[in-house]
Coordinates of C-alpha atoms in Angstrom, one line a residue:
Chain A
X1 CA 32.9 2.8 -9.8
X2 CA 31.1 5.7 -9.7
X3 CA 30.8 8.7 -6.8
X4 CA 27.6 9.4 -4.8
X5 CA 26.2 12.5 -6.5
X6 CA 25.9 14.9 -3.2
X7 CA 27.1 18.4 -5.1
X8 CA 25.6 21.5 -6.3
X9 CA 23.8 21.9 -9.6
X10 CA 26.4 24.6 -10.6
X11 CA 29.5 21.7 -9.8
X12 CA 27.5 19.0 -11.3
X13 CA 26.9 21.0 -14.7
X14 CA 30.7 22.2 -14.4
X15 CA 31.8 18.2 -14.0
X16 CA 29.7 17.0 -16.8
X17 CA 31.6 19.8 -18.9
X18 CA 34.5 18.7 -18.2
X19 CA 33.9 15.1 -19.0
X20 CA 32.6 16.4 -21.9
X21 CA 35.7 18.4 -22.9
X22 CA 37.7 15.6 -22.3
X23 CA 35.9 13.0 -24.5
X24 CA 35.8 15.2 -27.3
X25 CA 39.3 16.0 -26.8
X26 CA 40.3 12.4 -26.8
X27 CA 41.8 13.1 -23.3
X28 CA 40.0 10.1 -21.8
X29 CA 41.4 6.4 -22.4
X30 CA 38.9 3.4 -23.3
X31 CA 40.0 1.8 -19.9
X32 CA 38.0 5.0 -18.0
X33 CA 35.3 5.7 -20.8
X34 CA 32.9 3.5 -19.4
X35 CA 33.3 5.0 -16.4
X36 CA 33.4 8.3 -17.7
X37 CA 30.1 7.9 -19.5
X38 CA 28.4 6.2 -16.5
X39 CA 29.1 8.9 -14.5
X40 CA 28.2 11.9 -17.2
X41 CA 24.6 10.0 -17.2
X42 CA 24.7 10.3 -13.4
X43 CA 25.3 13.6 -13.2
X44 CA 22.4 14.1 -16.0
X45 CA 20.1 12.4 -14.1
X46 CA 20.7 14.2 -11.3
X47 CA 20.8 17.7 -12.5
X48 CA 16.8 17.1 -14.1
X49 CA 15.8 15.7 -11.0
X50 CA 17.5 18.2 -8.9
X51 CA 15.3 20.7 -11.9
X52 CA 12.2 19.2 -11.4
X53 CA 12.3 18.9 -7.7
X54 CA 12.9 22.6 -7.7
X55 CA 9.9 23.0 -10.1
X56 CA 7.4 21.6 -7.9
X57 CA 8.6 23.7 -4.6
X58 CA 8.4 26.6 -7.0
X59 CA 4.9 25.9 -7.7
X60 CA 4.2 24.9 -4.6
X61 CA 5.1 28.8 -3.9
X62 CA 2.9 30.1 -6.3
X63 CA 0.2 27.7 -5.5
X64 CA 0.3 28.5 -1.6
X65 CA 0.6 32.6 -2.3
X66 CA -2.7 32.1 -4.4
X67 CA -5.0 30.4 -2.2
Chain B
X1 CA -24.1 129.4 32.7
X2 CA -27.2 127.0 31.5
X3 CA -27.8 123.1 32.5
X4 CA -29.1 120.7 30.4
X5 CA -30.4 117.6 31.8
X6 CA -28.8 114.5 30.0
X7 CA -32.0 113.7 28.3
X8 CA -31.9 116.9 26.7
X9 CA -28.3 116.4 25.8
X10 CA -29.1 113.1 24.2
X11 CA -31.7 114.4 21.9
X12 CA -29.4 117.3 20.9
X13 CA -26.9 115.0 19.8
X14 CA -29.7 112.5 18.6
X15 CA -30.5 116.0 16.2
X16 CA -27.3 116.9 15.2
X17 CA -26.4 113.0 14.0
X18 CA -29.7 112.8 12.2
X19 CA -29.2 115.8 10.6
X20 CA -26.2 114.9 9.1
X21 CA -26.4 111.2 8.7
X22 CA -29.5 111.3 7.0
X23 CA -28.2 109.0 4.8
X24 CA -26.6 105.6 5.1
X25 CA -22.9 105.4 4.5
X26 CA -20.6 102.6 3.9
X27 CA -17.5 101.7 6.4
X28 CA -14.7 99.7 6.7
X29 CA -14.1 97.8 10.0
X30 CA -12.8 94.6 11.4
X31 CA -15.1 92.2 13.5
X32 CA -13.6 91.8 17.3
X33 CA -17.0 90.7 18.9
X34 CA -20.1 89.2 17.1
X35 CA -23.1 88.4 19.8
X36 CA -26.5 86.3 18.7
X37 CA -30.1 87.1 20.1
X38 CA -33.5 86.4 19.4
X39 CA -32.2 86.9 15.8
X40 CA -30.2 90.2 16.5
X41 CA -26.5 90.2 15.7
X42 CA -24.8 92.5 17.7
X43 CA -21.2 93.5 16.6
X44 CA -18.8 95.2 17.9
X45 CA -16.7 96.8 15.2
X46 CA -12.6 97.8 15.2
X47 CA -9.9 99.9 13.9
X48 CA -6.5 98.7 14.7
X49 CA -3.6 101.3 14.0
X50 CA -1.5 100.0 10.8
X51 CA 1.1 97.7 11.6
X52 CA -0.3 97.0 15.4
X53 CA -2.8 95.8 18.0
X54 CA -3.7 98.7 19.3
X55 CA -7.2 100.0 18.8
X56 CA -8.1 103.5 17.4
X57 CA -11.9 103.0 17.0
X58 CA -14.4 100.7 18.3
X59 CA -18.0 101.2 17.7
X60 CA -21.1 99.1 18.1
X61 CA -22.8 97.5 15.3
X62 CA -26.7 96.0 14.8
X63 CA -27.9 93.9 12.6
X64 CA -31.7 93.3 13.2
X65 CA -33.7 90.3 13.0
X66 CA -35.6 91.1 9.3
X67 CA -32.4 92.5 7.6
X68 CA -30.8 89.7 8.6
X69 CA -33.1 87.4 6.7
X70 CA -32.8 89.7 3.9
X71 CA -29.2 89.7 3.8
X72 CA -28.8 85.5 4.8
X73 CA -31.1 85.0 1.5
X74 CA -28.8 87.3 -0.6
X75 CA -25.3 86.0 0.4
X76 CA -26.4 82.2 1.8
X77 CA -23.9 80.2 3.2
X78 CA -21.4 83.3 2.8
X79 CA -23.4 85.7 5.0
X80 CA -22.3 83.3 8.4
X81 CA -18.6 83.3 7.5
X82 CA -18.4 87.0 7.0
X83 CA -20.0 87.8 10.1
X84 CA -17.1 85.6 11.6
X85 CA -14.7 87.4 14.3
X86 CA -11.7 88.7 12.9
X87 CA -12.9 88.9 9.7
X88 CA -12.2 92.5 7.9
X89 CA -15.9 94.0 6.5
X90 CA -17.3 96.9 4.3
X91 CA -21.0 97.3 5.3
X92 CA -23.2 100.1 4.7
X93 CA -24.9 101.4 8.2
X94 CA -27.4 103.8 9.0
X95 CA -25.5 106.8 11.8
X96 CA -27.8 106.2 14.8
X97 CA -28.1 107.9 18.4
X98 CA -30.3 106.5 21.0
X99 CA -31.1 109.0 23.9
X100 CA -31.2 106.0 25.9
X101 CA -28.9 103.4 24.2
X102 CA -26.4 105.8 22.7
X103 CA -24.6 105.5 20.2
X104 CA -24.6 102.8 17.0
X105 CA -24.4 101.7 13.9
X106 CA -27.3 99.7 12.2
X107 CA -26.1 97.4 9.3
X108 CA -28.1 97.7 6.5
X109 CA -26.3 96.0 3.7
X110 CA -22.8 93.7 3.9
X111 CA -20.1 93.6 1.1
X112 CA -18.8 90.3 0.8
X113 CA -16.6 90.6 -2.1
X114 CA -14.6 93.0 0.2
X115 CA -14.1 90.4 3.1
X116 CA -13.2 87.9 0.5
X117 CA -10.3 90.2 -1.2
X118 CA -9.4 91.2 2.3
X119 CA -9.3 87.3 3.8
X120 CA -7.4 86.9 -0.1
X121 CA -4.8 89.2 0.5
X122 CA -4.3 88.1 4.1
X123 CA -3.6 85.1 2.6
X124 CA -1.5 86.3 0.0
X125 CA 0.7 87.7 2.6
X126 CA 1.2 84.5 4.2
X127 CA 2.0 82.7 1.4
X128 CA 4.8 85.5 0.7
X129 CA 6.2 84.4 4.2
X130 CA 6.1 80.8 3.5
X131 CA 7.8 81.1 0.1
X132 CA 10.5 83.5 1.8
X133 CA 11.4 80.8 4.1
X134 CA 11.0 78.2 1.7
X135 CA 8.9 75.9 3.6
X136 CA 6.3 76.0 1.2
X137 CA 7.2 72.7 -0.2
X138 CA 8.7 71.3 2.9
X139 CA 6.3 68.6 3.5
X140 CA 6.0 67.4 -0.2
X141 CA 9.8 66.1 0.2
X142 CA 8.9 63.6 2.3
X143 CA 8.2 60.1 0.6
X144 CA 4.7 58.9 1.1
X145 CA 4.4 55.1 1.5
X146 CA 3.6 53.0 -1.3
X147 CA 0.9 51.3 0.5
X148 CA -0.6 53.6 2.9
X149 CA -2.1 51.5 5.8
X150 CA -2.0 53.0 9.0
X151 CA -3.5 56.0 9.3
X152 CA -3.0 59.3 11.8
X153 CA -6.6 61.4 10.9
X154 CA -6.7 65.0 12.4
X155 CA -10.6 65.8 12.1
X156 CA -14.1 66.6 14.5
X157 CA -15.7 63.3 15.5
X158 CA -19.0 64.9 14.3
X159 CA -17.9 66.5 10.8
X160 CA -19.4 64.9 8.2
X161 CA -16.4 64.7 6.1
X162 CA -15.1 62.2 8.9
X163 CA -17.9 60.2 8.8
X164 CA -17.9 60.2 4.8
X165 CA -14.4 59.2 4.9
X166 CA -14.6 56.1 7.1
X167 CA -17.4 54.6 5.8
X168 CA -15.9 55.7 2.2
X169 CA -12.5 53.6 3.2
X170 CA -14.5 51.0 5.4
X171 CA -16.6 49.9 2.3
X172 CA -14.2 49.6 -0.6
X173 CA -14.9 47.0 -2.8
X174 CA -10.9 45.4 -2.5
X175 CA -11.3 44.6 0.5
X176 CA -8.4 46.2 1.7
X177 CA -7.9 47.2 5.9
X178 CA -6.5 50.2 6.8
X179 CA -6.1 50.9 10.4
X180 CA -7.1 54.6 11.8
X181 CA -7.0 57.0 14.9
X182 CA -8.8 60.0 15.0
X183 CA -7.1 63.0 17.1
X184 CA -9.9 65.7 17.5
X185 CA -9.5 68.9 16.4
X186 CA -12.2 71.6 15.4
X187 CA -12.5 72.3 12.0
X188 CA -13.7 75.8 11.9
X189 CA -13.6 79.0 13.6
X190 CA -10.7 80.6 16.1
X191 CA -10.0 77.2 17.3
X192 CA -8.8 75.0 14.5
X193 CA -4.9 76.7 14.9
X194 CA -4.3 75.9 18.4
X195 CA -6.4 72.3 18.3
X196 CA -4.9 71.2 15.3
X197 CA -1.5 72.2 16.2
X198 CA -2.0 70.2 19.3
X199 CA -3.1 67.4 17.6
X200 CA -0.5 67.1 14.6
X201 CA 1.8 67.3 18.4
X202 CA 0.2 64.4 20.0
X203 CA 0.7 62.2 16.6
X204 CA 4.3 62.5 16.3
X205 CA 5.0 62.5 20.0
X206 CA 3.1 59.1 20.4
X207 CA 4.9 55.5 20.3
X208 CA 2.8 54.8 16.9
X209 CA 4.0 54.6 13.8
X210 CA 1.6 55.9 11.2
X211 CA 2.5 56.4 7.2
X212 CA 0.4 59.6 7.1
X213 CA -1.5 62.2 8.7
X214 CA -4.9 63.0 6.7
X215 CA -6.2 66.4 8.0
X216 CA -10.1 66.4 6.8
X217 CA -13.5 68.0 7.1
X218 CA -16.7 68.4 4.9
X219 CA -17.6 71.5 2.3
X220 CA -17.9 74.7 3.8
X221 CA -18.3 78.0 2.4
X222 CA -15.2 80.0 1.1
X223 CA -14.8 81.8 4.6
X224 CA -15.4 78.8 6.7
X225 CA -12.2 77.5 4.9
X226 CA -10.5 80.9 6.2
X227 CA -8.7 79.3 9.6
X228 CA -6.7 77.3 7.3
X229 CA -5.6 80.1 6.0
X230 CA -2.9 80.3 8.8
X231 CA 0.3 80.8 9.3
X232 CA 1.0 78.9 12.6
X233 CA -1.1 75.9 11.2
X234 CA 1.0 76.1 7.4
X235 CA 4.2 76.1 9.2
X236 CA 3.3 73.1 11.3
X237 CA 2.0 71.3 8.8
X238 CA 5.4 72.0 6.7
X239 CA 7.2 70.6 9.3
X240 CA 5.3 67.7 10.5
X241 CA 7.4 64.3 10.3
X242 CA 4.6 62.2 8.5
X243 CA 3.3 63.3 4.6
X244 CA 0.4 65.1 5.5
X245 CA -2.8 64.9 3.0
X246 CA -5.3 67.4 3.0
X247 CA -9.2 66.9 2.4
X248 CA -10.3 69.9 3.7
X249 CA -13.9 70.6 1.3
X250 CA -12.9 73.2 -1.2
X251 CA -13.9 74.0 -4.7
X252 CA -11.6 76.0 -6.5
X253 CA -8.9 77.6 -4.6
X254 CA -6.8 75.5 -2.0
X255 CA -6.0 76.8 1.1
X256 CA -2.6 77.6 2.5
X257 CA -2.8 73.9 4.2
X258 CA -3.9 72.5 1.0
X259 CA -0.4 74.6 -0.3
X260 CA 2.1 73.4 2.1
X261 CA 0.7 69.5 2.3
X262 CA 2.0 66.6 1.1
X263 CA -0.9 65.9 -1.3
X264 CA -3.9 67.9 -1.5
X265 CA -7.6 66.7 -2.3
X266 CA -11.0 68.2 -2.6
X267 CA -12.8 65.9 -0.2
X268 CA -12.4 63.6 2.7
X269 CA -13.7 60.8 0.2
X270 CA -11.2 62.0 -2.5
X271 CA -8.4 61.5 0.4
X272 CA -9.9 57.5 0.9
X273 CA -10.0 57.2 -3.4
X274 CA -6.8 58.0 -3.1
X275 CA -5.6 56.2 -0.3
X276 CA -7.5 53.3 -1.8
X277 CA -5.9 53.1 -5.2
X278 CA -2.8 53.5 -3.8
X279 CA -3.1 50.0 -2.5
X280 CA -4.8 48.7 -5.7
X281 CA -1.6 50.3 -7.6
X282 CA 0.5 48.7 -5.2
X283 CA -1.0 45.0 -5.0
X284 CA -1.3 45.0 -9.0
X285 CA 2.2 45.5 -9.0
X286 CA 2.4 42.6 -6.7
X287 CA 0.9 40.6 -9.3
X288 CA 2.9 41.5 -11.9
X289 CA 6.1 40.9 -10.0
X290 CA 5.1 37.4 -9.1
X291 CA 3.5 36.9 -13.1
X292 CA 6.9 37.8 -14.0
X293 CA 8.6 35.5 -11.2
X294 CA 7.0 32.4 -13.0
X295 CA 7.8 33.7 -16.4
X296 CA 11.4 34.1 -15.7
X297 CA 11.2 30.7 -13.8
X298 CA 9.8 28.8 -17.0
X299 CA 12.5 30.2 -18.8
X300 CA 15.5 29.0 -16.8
X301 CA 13.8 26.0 -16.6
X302 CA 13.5 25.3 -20.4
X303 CA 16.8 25.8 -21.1
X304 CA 18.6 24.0 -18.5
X305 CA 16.3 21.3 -19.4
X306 CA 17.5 21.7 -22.8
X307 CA 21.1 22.5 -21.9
X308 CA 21.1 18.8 -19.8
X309 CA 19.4 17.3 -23.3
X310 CA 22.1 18.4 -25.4
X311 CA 24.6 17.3 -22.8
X312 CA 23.2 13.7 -22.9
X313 CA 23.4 14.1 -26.4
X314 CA 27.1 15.0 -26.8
X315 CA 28.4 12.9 -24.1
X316 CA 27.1 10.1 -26.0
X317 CA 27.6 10.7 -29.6
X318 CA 31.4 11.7 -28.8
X319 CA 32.0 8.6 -26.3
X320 CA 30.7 6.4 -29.4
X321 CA 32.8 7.8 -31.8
X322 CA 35.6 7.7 -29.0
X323 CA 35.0 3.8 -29.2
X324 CA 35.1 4.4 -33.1
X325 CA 38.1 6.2 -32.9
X326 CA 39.4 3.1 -31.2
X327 CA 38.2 0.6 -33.3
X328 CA 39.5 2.2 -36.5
X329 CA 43.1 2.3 -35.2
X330 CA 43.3 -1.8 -34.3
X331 CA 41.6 -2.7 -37.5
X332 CA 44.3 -0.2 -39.2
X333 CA 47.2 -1.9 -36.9
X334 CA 45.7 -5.1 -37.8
X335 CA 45.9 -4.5 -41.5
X336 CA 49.4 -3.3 -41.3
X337 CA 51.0 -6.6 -39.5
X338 CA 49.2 -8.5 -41.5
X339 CA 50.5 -6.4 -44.7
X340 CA 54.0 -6.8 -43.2
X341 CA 53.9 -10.2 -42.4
X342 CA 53.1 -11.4 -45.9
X343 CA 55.7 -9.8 -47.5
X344 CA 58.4 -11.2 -44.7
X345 CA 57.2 -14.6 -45.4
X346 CA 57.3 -13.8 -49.1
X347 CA 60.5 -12.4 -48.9
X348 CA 62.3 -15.5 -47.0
X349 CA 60.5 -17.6 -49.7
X350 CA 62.7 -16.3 -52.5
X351 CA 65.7 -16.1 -50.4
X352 CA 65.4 -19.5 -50.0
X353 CA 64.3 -20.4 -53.2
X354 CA 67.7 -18.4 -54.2
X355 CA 69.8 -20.5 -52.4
X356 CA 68.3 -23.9 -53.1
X357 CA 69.2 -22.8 -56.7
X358 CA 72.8 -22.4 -55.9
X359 CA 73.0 -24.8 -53.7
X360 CA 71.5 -27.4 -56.7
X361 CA 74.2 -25.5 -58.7
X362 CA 77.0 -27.4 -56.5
X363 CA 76.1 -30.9 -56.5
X364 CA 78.8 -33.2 -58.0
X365 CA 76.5 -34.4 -60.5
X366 CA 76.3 -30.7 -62.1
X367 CA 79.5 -30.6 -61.5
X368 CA 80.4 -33.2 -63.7
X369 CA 78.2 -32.7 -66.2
X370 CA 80.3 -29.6 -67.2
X371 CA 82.9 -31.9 -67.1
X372 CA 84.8 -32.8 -64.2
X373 CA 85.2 -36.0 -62.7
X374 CA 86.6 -37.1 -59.1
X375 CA 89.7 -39.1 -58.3
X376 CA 89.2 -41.8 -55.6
X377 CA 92.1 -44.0 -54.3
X378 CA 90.9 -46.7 -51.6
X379 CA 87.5 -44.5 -51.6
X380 CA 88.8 -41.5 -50.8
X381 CA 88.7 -38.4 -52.8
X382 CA 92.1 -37.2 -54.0
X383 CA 93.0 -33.4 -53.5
X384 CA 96.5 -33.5 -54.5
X385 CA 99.0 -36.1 -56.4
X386 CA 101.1 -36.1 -52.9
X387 CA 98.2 -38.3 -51.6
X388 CA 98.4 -40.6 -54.3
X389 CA 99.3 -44.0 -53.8
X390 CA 101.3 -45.7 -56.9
X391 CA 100.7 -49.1 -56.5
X392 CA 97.3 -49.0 -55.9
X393 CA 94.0 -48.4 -58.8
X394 CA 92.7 -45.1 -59.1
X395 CA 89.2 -44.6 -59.5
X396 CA 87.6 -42.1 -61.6
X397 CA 84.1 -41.6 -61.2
X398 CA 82.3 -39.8 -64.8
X399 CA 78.8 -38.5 -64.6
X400 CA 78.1 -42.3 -66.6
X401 CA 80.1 -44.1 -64.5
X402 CA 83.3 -45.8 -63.0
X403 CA 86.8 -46.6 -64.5
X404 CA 89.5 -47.9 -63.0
X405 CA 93.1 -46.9 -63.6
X406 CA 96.5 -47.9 -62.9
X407 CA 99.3 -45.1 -62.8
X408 CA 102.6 -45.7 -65.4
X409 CA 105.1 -43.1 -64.7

């Protein structure tokens, strides 16, 4: 089961840390990895499409201050 | 006692001038009247007691028609500003007395280099008072826009400076629009210190908001320049709310407005240059901001992209080797109870075997064959002679077989 992704960048970034942290520490059981891992991808996924969305309004600035 | 008639006065005096002004001499006087006819000039020349208004001397002064062609060639554009009211002069006069017109002076020659030194110093001295109060730099203080754009201009409609200076602004090649008011004020003569005074009033009294007053007007000769050499006007100017910028058509020296302004310019088109590259300066800047916007922008792009890569990357080589991790342990475990299970089994094995050995050990027929034998009576085994029964055979059974006895005693 894995959460709706409705957070900031900055908490998304600071979750996937911490699943991070705890992998590598061996903090997380098998029973949860899967889970764990589904939901590090999640939040990757989310963060570059949260990225790229703000690219193209940020162009979309630049483009609309130029014509 | 004799009478003369006036006439005969007149000539007398006429005489007695001629006789000893037969020769012109130079003067020093100030200008309090100057009146234009049919290409006379007819002065009216001062001396003020020092340090007051009060007049000691006053004399008229002519300038005829052909000397004043001869002295407009000599001086040119000077020769109209030194023959300007209020203006301090040295000219060299001819002593005349008219039996009908009286007394006068007729100018034969002017000095200009006099009036100059004498406007100079008058100006010198008003500097001095500026500097003693220290308003001299008053107006420089204040911060002038970055981008000047709406613009208070204190001029004359007709001046061609004003004219130069609109179309100069109008016409620039950016493209750029600046928004103007002209509040009229001469730019020349007695006039200019009470009009522009009056005007630089009606700027900052009004509801608009400009970013800076521009005070200009076209080239003029030295003297021309001479009403902006003014106390009243200075001090007005050093106080005025707005940066004031001067464009006022000088060569060399600045006036005492050019002094105490915020910025001070040659020309009315060196004003709009400068107004105009103040915008460029500022809108290139623009540019550069945003350039540096998109830069910055790319940057913290790349490398959250690349910090979301390596994330990806980590989270799944360290979940893997999690699993790993995991895998190694059962097939460790695995090995181990199957290591201790072999040896268990082994173990009971020999324990066993052991005991069968022992066990084998027992059996009657080992026992016998190191030599004992067992007593039966009626089939059963006999422990002890109490059991035995005397009448009756006993059997003994040999590892080769069966003999029956019969007890004696």
């Amino acid at each position: 089961m894995t959460k709706k992704v409705d957070i900031s960048y900055q908490d998304a970034i600071t979750e996937l840390e911490q699943i991070l942290n705890d992998i590598q520490g061996n903090q997380i059981s098998v029973d949860t990895l899967t889970d764990s891992v589904a939901r590090a991808s999640e939040l990757i996924k989310y963060c570059k499409e949260k990225l790229k969305s703000t690219e193209t309004q940020i162009k979309g600035i630049f483009e609309d201050e130029a014509n | 006692m004799e009478t003369f008639s006036l006439f005969q006065l007149n000539e007398y005096i006429r005489r007695v001038i001629a006789l000893n002004f037969d020769d012109t001499i130079w003067i020093n006087a100030e200008i309090s009247q100057v009146n234009y006819s049919r290409g006379n000039y007819y002065l009216e020349l001062i001396e003020k007691e020092e340090g007051s208004d009060k007049i000691k001397a006053k004399a008229s002064a002519n300038l005829w028609y052909k000397k004043s062609l001869f002295l407009r060639k000599k001086f040119k554009d000077i020769f109209d500003s030194i023959l300007d009211t209020g203006n301090e002069i040295r000219v060299k006069v001819k002593v005349e007395f008219n039996e009908r017109y009286g007394f006068s002076l007729i100018i034969e020659d002017l000095d200009a280099s006099y009036t100059l030194g004498k406007a100079e110093l008058v100006k010198q001295q008003i500097l001095n008072k500026l500097t003693a109060e220290n308003v001299l730099h008053l107006n420089g203080q204040l911060e002038l826009p970055i981008s000047i754009q709406k613009i208070a201009i204190v001029s004359s409609e007709t001046a061609a400076g004003y004219k130069d200076f609109m179309s100069h602004l109008d016409t620039n090649s950016f493209g750029y629009k600046y928004e103007t008011e002209l509040f009229q004020s001469s730019m020349q003569g007695q006039a200019v210190e009470k009009e522009l005074i009056a005007a630089l009033d009606e700027i900052e009294n009004g509801i608009k908001n400009y970013d800076c007053i521009v005070i200009i007007r076209g080239g003029g000769a030295k003297l021309d320049l001479a009403a902006f050499d003014n106390y009243a006007i200075a001090k007005r100017i050093a106080f005025a709310k707005l940066p004031v910028i001067t464009g006022i058509g000088h060569d060399i020296d600045s006036s005492i407005a050019d002094i105490v302004s915020h910025t001070d310019l040659k020309t009315p088109t060196a004003v709009a240059d400068f107004i105009i590259e103040r915008s460029l300066t500022f809108e290139s800047r623009l540019l550069d901001y945003g350039l540096k916007i998109q830069i910055a922008f790319k940057e913290i792009m790349a490398s959250n992209n690349s910090y979301l890569d390596l994330m990806q990357e980590q989270v799944k080589s360290s979940s893997r080797s999690l699993v790993q991790q995991n895998h190694q342990f059962f097939n460790e475990a695995l090995i181990k109870i199957e290591n201790f299970t072999s040896n268990k089994i082994s173990r009971s094995i020999a324990l066993l075997d052991s005991y069968a050995k022992q066990i084998e050990l027992l059996s009657p027929e080992n026992v016998m064959k190191r030599g004992f034998s067992i007593a039966r009576q009626n089939g059963k085994a006999i422990r002890s002679k109490k059991d035995l029964d005397a009448a009756a055979f006993i059997e003994t059974e040999f590892i080769d077989g069966i003999i029956k006895s019969k007890i004696q005693k």
